[in-house]
Amino acid sequence: MPSDLRRISLLAVALLVVLRISIGWHLFYEGLWKLGTQKSAAPWTAEPYLKNATGPLRTTFRRMTGDENDLKWLDYDTMSSKWDAWRDRFVAHYGIEKAKLDRLLDGPESGFSVPLSELPAGVDFDEVARNAGVVKGAIRYDSASKRLVVDGKLHLLPTEQARLLEAVNPQKAKPGEEALYDKLTKAINDVARQSSRLAFRERLAAMLKGDPERVGIVQKAKSEGGSDQVIMVGEVDYYKKLIDRYEANYAKAKTPFEWDHLEKQWSDLQAQRRKLVGPVQSLEKDLFEEAAKLLGPEQFARGPVPAAVTEMSRINFRTMWGLTIFGLLLMIGFLTRVSALGGAALLTLFYLAMPPWPGVQEIPSIEHNLIVNKVFVEMLALLAIAALPTGQWFGVDAAISALLRRRRPVSE
């Protein structure tokens, strides 16, 4: 009986080898496809999979992304530093002048200006601007360069523009000076139009720091007992409260009813996330597109800007290359047992990120699994392959073993 258990038919051997090659092809092609997307407009990343992890290790997998709730997108300092790092990589990759990227990010260093050959007689522009209530230094007339200049940081507000135009109304011109007043009015309108285009970092600040509906405001109201604070909760604070509520309820959920209720909360949470994070992501996309317009054909040929090295990028790298290498080794039958164990380890991580266990939130799918799913079956198959000498039956391992046997000296 024991000898019968050890005996494997030729058909079983052939099927096991085909199974090994098939799983190897599946892993290899999956890894190769993911690698192929890295130079596309939508490179593959494991981030969505990890962020949607379930089960006992949910928190561990989600934290691997470095920003499980996309809160870094809502922090001005973090985003500003991220853009600085991107600018440095962009400059190094394409060999473009750093000043051009700085202009996109922060606006022109010298401000906005339009030519204006002369002012009407007796007009002190600085005094006119001051009397019109314009912020000091926001706009000035440079007599040396004969240009009307708006500060690149202060800009010229529409209300300031309107008051300036009222102050230099051509109807107030003396006979013979109407043309000079018309030129001054046109110059104010032209330079105001230029300064109305905020730089990307200014738009980011307005979005993340200057919008009270998003960030909230704190107002102080006096009372008999002193001073009370009246707080208006912004959209970001509301989003954080939704996160806290969801996490608290997730930790207590056990029944199907509770999981169904959690799905509604998750939907609300994601809607709020998209509402807040979406505009910032769109702004970043616009920045990248504007930067791409600065490139020539030869620079375009160098491919996309290298991504920043983060923990998430390392996970993506290990996953893509792990799938590709283990799959290739399984197909050719080289280091078969080691590659089978490596592939099984990868699939175990995939399985544990979304385990179909009782009492665990079920992932929406056309399939319904309990404990066992396709990933689990493939993982067990790889463990079985690791326990069998399939590489010795067919593959590079078999060729190496045969070569070593030929070179082994015959004992006398």
Short mmCIF file of C-alpha atoms in Angstrom, two decimals:
data_model
loop_
_atom_site.label_atom_id
_atom_site.label_comp_id
_atom_site.label_asym_id
_atom_site.label_seq_id
_atom_site.Cartn_x
_atom_site.Cartn_y
_atom_site.Cartn_z
CA MET A 1 0.00 0.00 0.00
CA PRO A 2 2.73 2.58 0.88
CA SER A 3 4.40 1.90 -2.47
CA ASP A 4 1.09 2.51 -4.26
CA LEU A 5 0.78 5.92 -2.53
CA ARG A 6 4.20 6.94 -3.86
CA ARG A 7 3.48 5.82 -7.41
CA ILE A 8 2.43 8.64 -9.79
CA SER A 9 1.12 7.90 -13.26
CA LEU A 10 2.61 9.52 -16.36
CA LEU A 11 -0.68 11.34 -16.91
CA ALA A 12 -0.57 12.78 -13.37
CA VAL A 13 3.01 13.91 -13.94
CA ALA A 14 2.06 15.60 -17.20
CA LEU A 15 -0.95 17.33 -15.63
CA LEU A 16 1.09 18.58 -12.67
CA VAL A 17 3.70 20.01 -15.02
CA VAL A 18 0.98 21.68 -17.08
CA LEU A 19 -0.56 23.05 -13.88
CA ARG A 20 2.82 24.50 -12.87
CA ILE A 21 3.34 26.10 -16.28
CA SER A 22 -0.23 27.46 -16.32
CA ILE A 23 0.08 29.10 -12.91
CA GLY A 24 3.51 30.38 -13.91
CA TRP A 25 2.05 31.95 -17.06
CA HIS A 26 -0.77 33.51 -15.05
CA LEU A 27 1.65 35.14 -12.59
CA PHE A 28 4.16 36.09 -15.29
CA TYR A 29 1.62 37.76 -17.56
CA GLU A 30 -0.02 39.56 -14.63
CA GLY A 31 3.33 40.97 -13.54
CA LEU A 32 4.36 41.83 -17.10
CA TRP A 33 1.08 43.68 -17.72
CA LYS A 34 1.46 45.70 -14.51
CA LEU A 35 5.03 46.62 -15.46
CA GLY A 36 3.85 47.65 -18.92
CA THR A 37 1.43 50.20 -17.48
CA GLN A 38 4.16 52.08 -15.61
CA LYS A 39 4.94 54.29 -18.59
CA SER A 40 1.30 54.92 -19.39
CA ALA A 41 -1.00 57.69 -18.22
CA ALA A 42 -2.55 55.30 -15.66
CA PRO A 43 0.23 53.20 -14.08
CA TRP A 44 -0.90 50.25 -12.02
CA THR A 45 -0.66 50.49 -8.25
CA ALA A 46 -1.73 48.21 -5.42
CA GLU A 47 -2.98 51.25 -3.50
CA PRO A 48 -6.74 50.84 -4.20
CA TYR A 49 -6.57 47.13 -3.31
CA LEU A 50 -4.83 47.85 -0.02
CA LYS A 51 -7.11 50.76 0.87
CA ASN A 52 -10.15 48.51 0.44
CA ALA A 53 -8.67 45.70 2.55
CA THR A 54 -10.97 43.87 4.97
CA GLY A 55 -10.58 41.37 7.77
CA PRO A 56 -8.39 41.28 10.88
CA LEU A 57 -5.35 42.71 9.05
CA ARG A 58 -7.34 45.52 7.42
CA THR A 59 -5.60 48.31 9.35
CA THR A 60 -2.14 46.87 8.64
CA PHE A 61 -2.74 46.63 4.90
CA ARG A 62 -4.36 50.07 4.68
CA ARG A 63 -1.50 51.75 6.55
CA MET A 64 0.96 50.27 4.07
CA THR A 65 -0.27 52.87 1.56
CA GLY A 66 1.03 55.69 3.76
CA ASP A 67 -2.24 57.64 3.40
CA GLU A 68 -5.19 55.30 3.77
CA ASN A 69 -7.81 58.09 3.77
CA ASP A 70 -6.10 60.53 1.35
CA LEU A 71 -5.74 63.15 4.08
CA LYS A 72 -2.32 64.17 2.77
CA TRP A 73 -4.05 65.53 -0.32
CA LEU A 74 -5.84 67.99 1.97
CA ASP A 75 -2.74 69.31 3.72
CA TYR A 76 -1.19 72.35 2.04
CA ASP A 77 2.35 71.88 3.40
CA THR A 78 2.45 68.21 2.38
CA MET A 79 1.19 68.95 -1.14
CA SER A 80 3.52 71.93 -1.55
CA SER A 81 6.53 69.79 -0.57
CA LYS A 82 5.34 67.04 -2.90
CA TRP A 83 5.20 69.50 -5.81
CA ASP A 84 8.68 70.81 -5.00
CA ALA A 85 10.04 67.25 -5.13
CA TRP A 86 8.19 66.64 -8.42
CA ARG A 87 9.63 69.85 -9.88
CA ASP A 88 13.17 68.74 -9.01
CA ARG A 89 12.62 65.34 -10.65
CA PHE A 90 11.05 67.01 -13.70
CA VAL A 91 14.02 69.36 -14.11
CA ALA A 92 16.56 66.55 -13.68
CA HIS A 93 14.73 64.20 -16.06
CA TYR A 94 14.11 66.62 -18.92
CA GLY A 95 16.99 69.08 -18.43
CA ILE A 96 14.60 72.03 -18.43
CA GLU A 97 15.22 75.34 -16.67
CA LYS A 98 14.02 75.29 -13.07
CA ALA A 99 12.77 78.87 -13.41
CA LYS A 100 10.11 77.75 -15.90
CA LEU A 101 8.64 75.31 -13.39
CA ASP A 102 8.90 77.88 -10.61
CA ARG A 103 6.88 80.28 -12.74
CA LEU A 104 4.13 77.69 -13.06
CA LEU A 105 4.16 76.93 -9.35
CA ASP A 106 4.63 80.41 -7.89
CA GLY A 107 3.99 82.86 -10.70
CA PRO A 108 6.45 85.32 -12.26
CA GLU A 109 9.11 86.45 -9.79
CA SER A 110 9.14 89.96 -11.23
CA GLY A 111 5.34 90.24 -11.18
CA PHE A 112 2.96 91.07 -14.00
CA SER A 113 3.54 94.09 -16.21
CA VAL A 114 2.36 95.87 -19.33
CA PRO A 115 4.02 98.73 -21.24
CA LEU A 116 2.85 102.28 -20.48
CA SER A 117 4.94 105.00 -22.09
CA GLU A 118 3.82 107.82 -19.79
CA LEU A 119 1.28 108.93 -17.22
CA PRO A 120 -1.06 111.87 -17.63
CA ALA A 121 0.49 115.11 -16.44
CA GLY A 122 0.30 115.62 -12.69
CA VAL A 123 -0.79 112.03 -11.93
CA ASP A 124 1.08 110.43 -9.01
CA PHE A 125 0.12 106.80 -9.57
CA ASP A 126 1.23 105.62 -6.11
CA GLU A 127 -0.98 108.27 -4.50
CA VAL A 128 -3.90 107.38 -6.78
CA ALA A 129 -3.56 103.69 -5.82
CA ARG A 130 -3.33 104.54 -2.13
CA ASN A 131 -6.42 106.76 -2.28
CA ALA A 132 -8.27 104.00 -4.13
CA GLY A 133 -7.64 101.62 -1.24
CA VAL A 134 -5.24 99.32 -3.09
CA VAL A 135 -2.93 97.29 -0.87
CA LYS A 136 0.46 98.98 -0.64
CA GLY A 137 2.86 97.61 -3.27
CA ALA A 138 0.18 95.67 -5.16
CA ILE A 139 0.48 97.92 -8.23
CA ARG A 140 3.01 100.59 -9.22
CA TYR A 141 4.31 102.51 -12.20
CA ASP A 142 7.96 101.87 -13.03
CA SER A 143 9.13 105.06 -14.75
CA ALA A 144 12.53 103.56 -15.62
CA SER A 145 11.13 100.66 -17.65
CA LYS A 146 7.92 102.55 -18.46
CA ARG A 147 5.71 99.68 -17.36
CA LEU A 148 2.71 99.27 -15.08
CA VAL A 149 3.61 96.47 -12.66
CA VAL A 150 1.47 94.29 -10.36
CA ASP A 151 3.21 92.37 -7.59
CA GLY A 152 3.31 88.63 -8.34
CA LYS A 153 2.33 87.69 -4.78
CA LEU A 154 -0.24 90.34 -3.94
CA HIS A 155 -2.06 90.45 -7.30
CA LEU A 156 -4.77 93.02 -8.00
CA LEU A 157 -8.22 92.22 -6.67
CA PRO A 158 -11.27 92.95 -8.85
CA THR A 159 -12.52 95.47 -6.26
CA GLU A 160 -9.15 97.23 -6.32
CA GLN A 161 -9.21 97.28 -10.11
CA ALA A 162 -12.69 98.84 -10.09
CA ARG A 163 -11.66 101.56 -7.63
CA LEU A 164 -8.54 102.33 -9.64
CA LEU A 165 -10.55 102.69 -12.85
CA GLU A 166 -12.95 105.02 -11.09
CA ALA A 167 -10.04 107.11 -9.82
CA VAL A 168 -8.52 107.51 -13.30
CA ASN A 169 -11.81 107.96 -15.15
CA PRO A 170 -11.02 109.49 -18.58
CA GLN A 171 -13.94 111.86 -18.06
CA LYS A 172 -11.77 113.63 -15.51
CA ALA A 173 -9.07 114.27 -18.11
CA LYS A 174 -8.11 117.75 -19.10
CA PRO A 175 -8.53 118.72 -22.76
CA GLY A 176 -5.83 117.07 -24.84
CA GLU A 177 -5.05 114.35 -22.24
CA GLU A 178 -7.93 112.00 -23.04
CA ALA A 179 -5.65 109.63 -25.00
CA LEU A 180 -3.23 109.31 -22.05
CA TYR A 181 -6.09 108.48 -19.69
CA ASP A 182 -7.43 105.94 -22.17
CA LYS A 183 -3.99 104.28 -22.34
CA LEU A 184 -3.75 104.22 -18.53
CA THR A 185 -7.21 102.67 -18.26
CA LYS A 186 -6.32 100.00 -20.83
CA ALA A 187 -3.01 99.27 -19.05
CA ILE A 188 -4.83 98.78 -15.73
CA ASN A 189 -7.30 96.37 -17.35
CA ASP A 190 -4.54 94.44 -19.16
CA VAL A 191 -2.29 94.01 -16.13
CA ALA A 192 -5.28 93.11 -13.94
CA ARG A 193 -6.22 90.40 -16.44
CA GLN A 194 -2.69 88.99 -16.24
CA SER A 195 -2.60 89.03 -12.45
CA SER A 196 -5.99 87.32 -12.21
CA ARG A 197 -4.34 84.05 -13.30
CA LEU A 198 -3.16 82.58 -10.02
CA ALA A 199 -0.10 80.33 -9.91
CA PHE A 200 -0.70 76.69 -9.04
CA ARG A 201 0.59 76.98 -5.50
CA GLU A 202 -1.63 80.02 -4.95
CA ARG A 203 -4.61 78.06 -6.23
CA LEU A 204 -3.67 75.22 -3.90
CA ALA A 205 -3.49 77.63 -0.95
CA ALA A 206 -6.85 79.13 -1.85
CA MET A 207 -8.33 75.65 -2.02
CA LEU A 208 -6.80 74.17 1.15
CA LYS A 209 -6.30 77.21 3.35
CA GLY A 210 -8.52 80.01 2.16
CA ASP A 211 -11.90 78.34 1.63
CA PRO A 212 -13.84 78.53 4.94
CA GLU A 213 -16.38 75.95 3.78
CA ARG A 214 -13.57 73.42 3.39
CA VAL A 215 -11.27 74.24 6.30
CA GLY A 216 -13.79 75.76 8.73
CA ILE A 217 -13.47 78.98 10.70
CA VAL A 218 -13.35 79.92 14.36
CA GLN A 219 -15.19 83.02 15.48
CA LYS A 220 -15.13 84.60 18.93
CA ALA A 221 -18.37 85.86 20.47
CA LYS A 222 -18.26 87.87 23.69
CA SER A 223 -20.49 86.85 26.56
CA GLU A 224 -21.04 88.10 30.09
CA GLY A 225 -18.63 85.56 31.48
CA GLY A 226 -15.85 86.39 29.03
CA SER A 227 -15.16 85.16 25.54
CA ASP A 228 -16.66 82.03 23.98
CA GLN A 229 -15.46 80.37 20.82
CA VAL A 230 -18.01 79.60 18.13
CA ILE A 231 -16.62 77.00 15.73
CA MET A 232 -17.88 76.37 12.22
CA VAL A 233 -16.93 72.85 11.20
CA GLY A 234 -15.54 72.75 7.68
CA GLU A 235 -15.85 70.01 5.06
CA VAL A 236 -12.46 68.54 5.99
CA ASP A 237 -13.43 68.24 9.66
CA TYR A 238 -16.70 66.63 8.61
CA TYR A 239 -14.76 64.13 6.50
CA LYS A 240 -12.54 63.24 9.47
CA LYS A 241 -15.61 62.71 11.63
CA LEU A 242 -17.04 60.37 9.00
CA ILE A 243 -13.77 58.40 9.09
CA ASP A 244 -13.86 58.13 12.90
CA ARG A 245 -17.51 57.05 12.85
CA TYR A 246 -16.89 54.41 10.19
CA GLU A 247 -13.83 52.97 11.94
CA ALA A 248 -15.67 52.79 15.27
CA ASN A 249 -18.64 51.03 13.72
CA TYR A 250 -16.41 48.73 11.64
CA ALA A 251 -14.69 47.48 14.79
CA LYS A 252 -18.08 46.49 16.30
CA ALA A 253 -19.78 45.08 13.18
CA LYS A 254 -20.59 41.37 13.27
CA THR A 255 -23.97 40.79 11.63
CA PRO A 256 -25.07 41.13 7.97
CA PHE A 257 -27.34 44.02 8.99
CA GLU A 258 -24.39 45.90 10.49
CA TRP A 259 -22.29 45.26 7.37
CA ASP A 260 -25.10 46.57 5.16
CA HIS A 261 -25.31 49.69 7.32
CA LEU A 262 -21.55 50.08 7.06
CA GLU A 263 -21.73 49.96 3.26
CA LYS A 264 -23.97 53.04 3.33
CA GLN A 265 -21.54 54.81 5.67
CA TRP A 266 -18.62 53.82 3.41
CA SER A 267 -20.47 55.21 0.41
CA ASP A 268 -21.02 58.53 2.23
CA LEU A 269 -17.39 58.56 3.29
CA GLN A 270 -16.12 58.00 -0.24
CA ALA A 271 -18.47 60.64 -1.65
CA GLN A 272 -17.06 63.18 0.80
CA ARG A 273 -13.50 62.07 -0.01
CA ARG A 274 -14.08 62.56 -3.73
CA LYS A 275 -15.66 65.96 -3.10
CA LEU A 276 -12.58 67.16 -1.20
CA VAL A 277 -9.70 65.28 -2.81
CA GLY A 278 -10.99 65.33 -6.39
CA PRO A 279 -10.42 69.07 -7.00
CA VAL A 280 -6.88 68.85 -5.59
CA GLN A 281 -6.09 65.88 -7.80
CA SER A 282 -7.52 67.75 -10.81
CA LEU A 283 -5.36 70.75 -9.96
CA GLU A 284 -2.27 68.54 -9.83
CA LYS A 285 -3.23 66.97 -13.16
CA ASP A 286 -3.55 70.48 -14.66
CA LEU A 287 -0.10 71.34 -13.29
CA PHE A 288 1.45 68.27 -14.92
CA GLU A 289 -0.27 69.04 -18.23
CA GLU A 290 0.92 72.66 -18.21
CA ALA A 291 4.45 71.50 -17.44
CA ALA A 292 4.31 69.03 -20.35
CA LYS A 293 3.62 71.95 -22.72
CA LEU A 294 7.11 73.25 -21.92
CA LEU A 295 8.75 70.17 -23.44
CA GLY A 296 10.10 69.65 -26.93
CA PRO A 297 9.89 66.42 -29.01
CA GLU A 298 13.27 65.14 -27.79
CA GLN A 299 12.31 65.70 -24.17
CA PHE A 300 8.98 63.96 -24.66
CA ALA A 301 10.87 60.94 -25.97
CA ARG A 302 12.48 60.49 -22.54
CA GLY A 303 9.21 59.21 -21.13
CA PRO A 304 7.33 60.22 -17.99
CA VAL A 305 8.91 61.76 -14.92
CA PRO A 306 10.19 59.05 -12.53
CA ALA A 307 7.77 58.57 -9.65
CA ALA A 308 8.81 59.51 -6.14
CA VAL A 309 10.25 56.65 -4.11
CA THR A 310 7.73 55.94 -1.37
CA GLU A 311 6.72 52.90 0.65
CA MET A 312 3.81 52.45 -1.76
CA SER A 313 6.12 52.54 -4.79
CA ARG A 314 8.34 49.92 -3.13
CA ILE A 315 5.32 47.68 -2.57
CA ASN A 316 4.31 48.12 -6.22
CA PHE A 317 7.86 47.31 -7.36
CA ARG A 318 8.10 44.15 -5.25
CA THR A 319 4.64 42.99 -6.30
CA MET A 320 5.16 43.50 -10.05
CA TRP A 321 8.60 41.97 -10.16
CA GLY A 322 7.67 39.20 -7.74
CA LEU A 323 4.81 38.10 -9.98
CA THR A 324 6.97 38.36 -13.11
CA ILE A 325 10.03 36.55 -11.77
CA PHE A 326 8.22 33.78 -9.88
CA GLY A 327 5.94 33.23 -12.88
CA LEU A 328 8.87 32.98 -15.30
CA LEU A 329 10.77 30.57 -13.05
CA LEU A 330 7.71 28.35 -12.70
CA MET A 331 7.19 28.24 -16.47
CA ILE A 332 10.75 27.23 -17.25
CA GLY A 333 11.05 24.96 -14.21
CA PHE A 334 14.08 26.67 -12.65
CA LEU A 335 14.39 26.79 -8.85
CA THR A 336 10.89 25.39 -9.03
CA ARG A 337 10.25 24.75 -5.36
CA VAL A 338 11.61 28.12 -4.26
CA SER A 339 9.62 30.00 -6.90
CA ALA A 340 6.46 28.04 -6.00
CA LEU A 341 6.89 29.03 -2.35
CA GLY A 342 7.55 32.64 -3.35
CA GLY A 343 4.42 32.74 -5.50
CA ALA A 344 2.40 31.12 -2.70
CA ALA A 345 3.66 33.78 -0.27
CA LEU A 346 2.52 36.57 -2.62
CA LEU A 347 -0.90 34.98 -3.06
CA THR A 348 -1.21 34.56 0.70
CA LEU A 349 -0.85 38.32 1.10
CA PHE A 350 -3.48 38.89 -1.60
CA TYR A 351 -5.78 36.45 0.20
CA LEU A 352 -5.31 37.97 3.64
CA ALA A 353 -6.02 41.49 2.34
CA MET A 354 -9.60 40.44 1.49
CA PRO A 355 -10.29 37.10 3.19
CA PRO A 356 -13.73 35.53 2.58
CA TRP A 357 -14.11 34.56 6.22
CA PRO A 358 -17.26 34.35 8.34
CA GLY A 359 -17.86 37.59 10.24
CA VAL A 360 -15.78 39.61 7.77
CA GLN A 361 -17.22 42.23 5.43
CA GLU A 362 -18.01 40.66 2.04
CA ILE A 363 -16.47 42.36 -0.96
CA PRO A 364 -19.02 43.13 -3.71
CA SER A 365 -18.48 40.58 -6.49
CA ILE A 366 -20.32 38.40 -8.97
CA GLU A 367 -18.97 35.45 -6.95
CA HIS A 368 -19.80 34.36 -3.42
CA ASN A 369 -17.01 32.69 -1.45
CA LEU A 370 -16.70 31.28 2.03
CA ILE A 371 -13.12 30.70 3.25
CA VAL A 372 -12.06 29.37 -0.18
CA ASN A 373 -11.72 31.61 -3.24
CA LYS A 374 -9.67 31.47 -6.45
CA VAL A 375 -6.63 33.03 -4.81
CA PHE A 376 -6.73 30.44 -2.03
CA VAL A 377 -7.00 27.56 -4.52
CA GLU A 378 -4.05 28.85 -6.56
CA MET A 379 -2.03 29.31 -3.38
CA LEU A 380 -2.67 25.69 -2.34
CA ALA A 381 -1.75 24.51 -5.84
CA LEU A 382 1.59 26.31 -5.58
CA LEU A 383 2.26 24.73 -2.19
CA ALA A 384 1.52 21.33 -3.73
CA ILE A 385 3.93 22.10 -6.59
CA ALA A 386 6.57 23.11 -4.02
CA ALA A 387 6.14 19.71 -2.36
CA LEU A 388 6.63 17.84 -5.65
CA PRO A 389 9.71 17.57 -7.90
CA THR A 390 7.91 18.96 -10.97
CA GLY A 391 11.04 20.82 -12.03
CA GLN A 392 12.89 17.52 -12.13
CA TRP A 393 10.18 16.05 -14.34
CA PHE A 394 10.31 18.84 -16.92
CA GLY A 395 12.27 22.07 -16.85
CA VAL A 396 15.65 23.68 -16.35
CA ASP A 397 16.02 21.94 -13.00
CA ALA A 398 15.85 18.58 -14.80
CA ALA A 399 18.47 19.67 -17.35
CA ILE A 400 20.83 20.88 -14.61
CA SER A 401 20.41 17.64 -12.64
CA ALA A 402 21.14 15.58 -15.77
CA LEU A 403 24.24 17.67 -16.49
CA LEU A 404 25.52 17.25 -12.94
CA ARG A 405 24.97 13.48 -13.08
CA ARG A 406 27.03 13.25 -16.28
CA ARG A 407 29.93 15.15 -14.72
CA ARG A 408 29.87 13.16 -11.49
CA PRO A 409 32.91 10.79 -11.50
CA VAL A 410 32.14 7.06 -11.54
CA SER A 411 33.28 5.42 -8.28
CA GLU A 412 35.64 2.49 -8.70
#
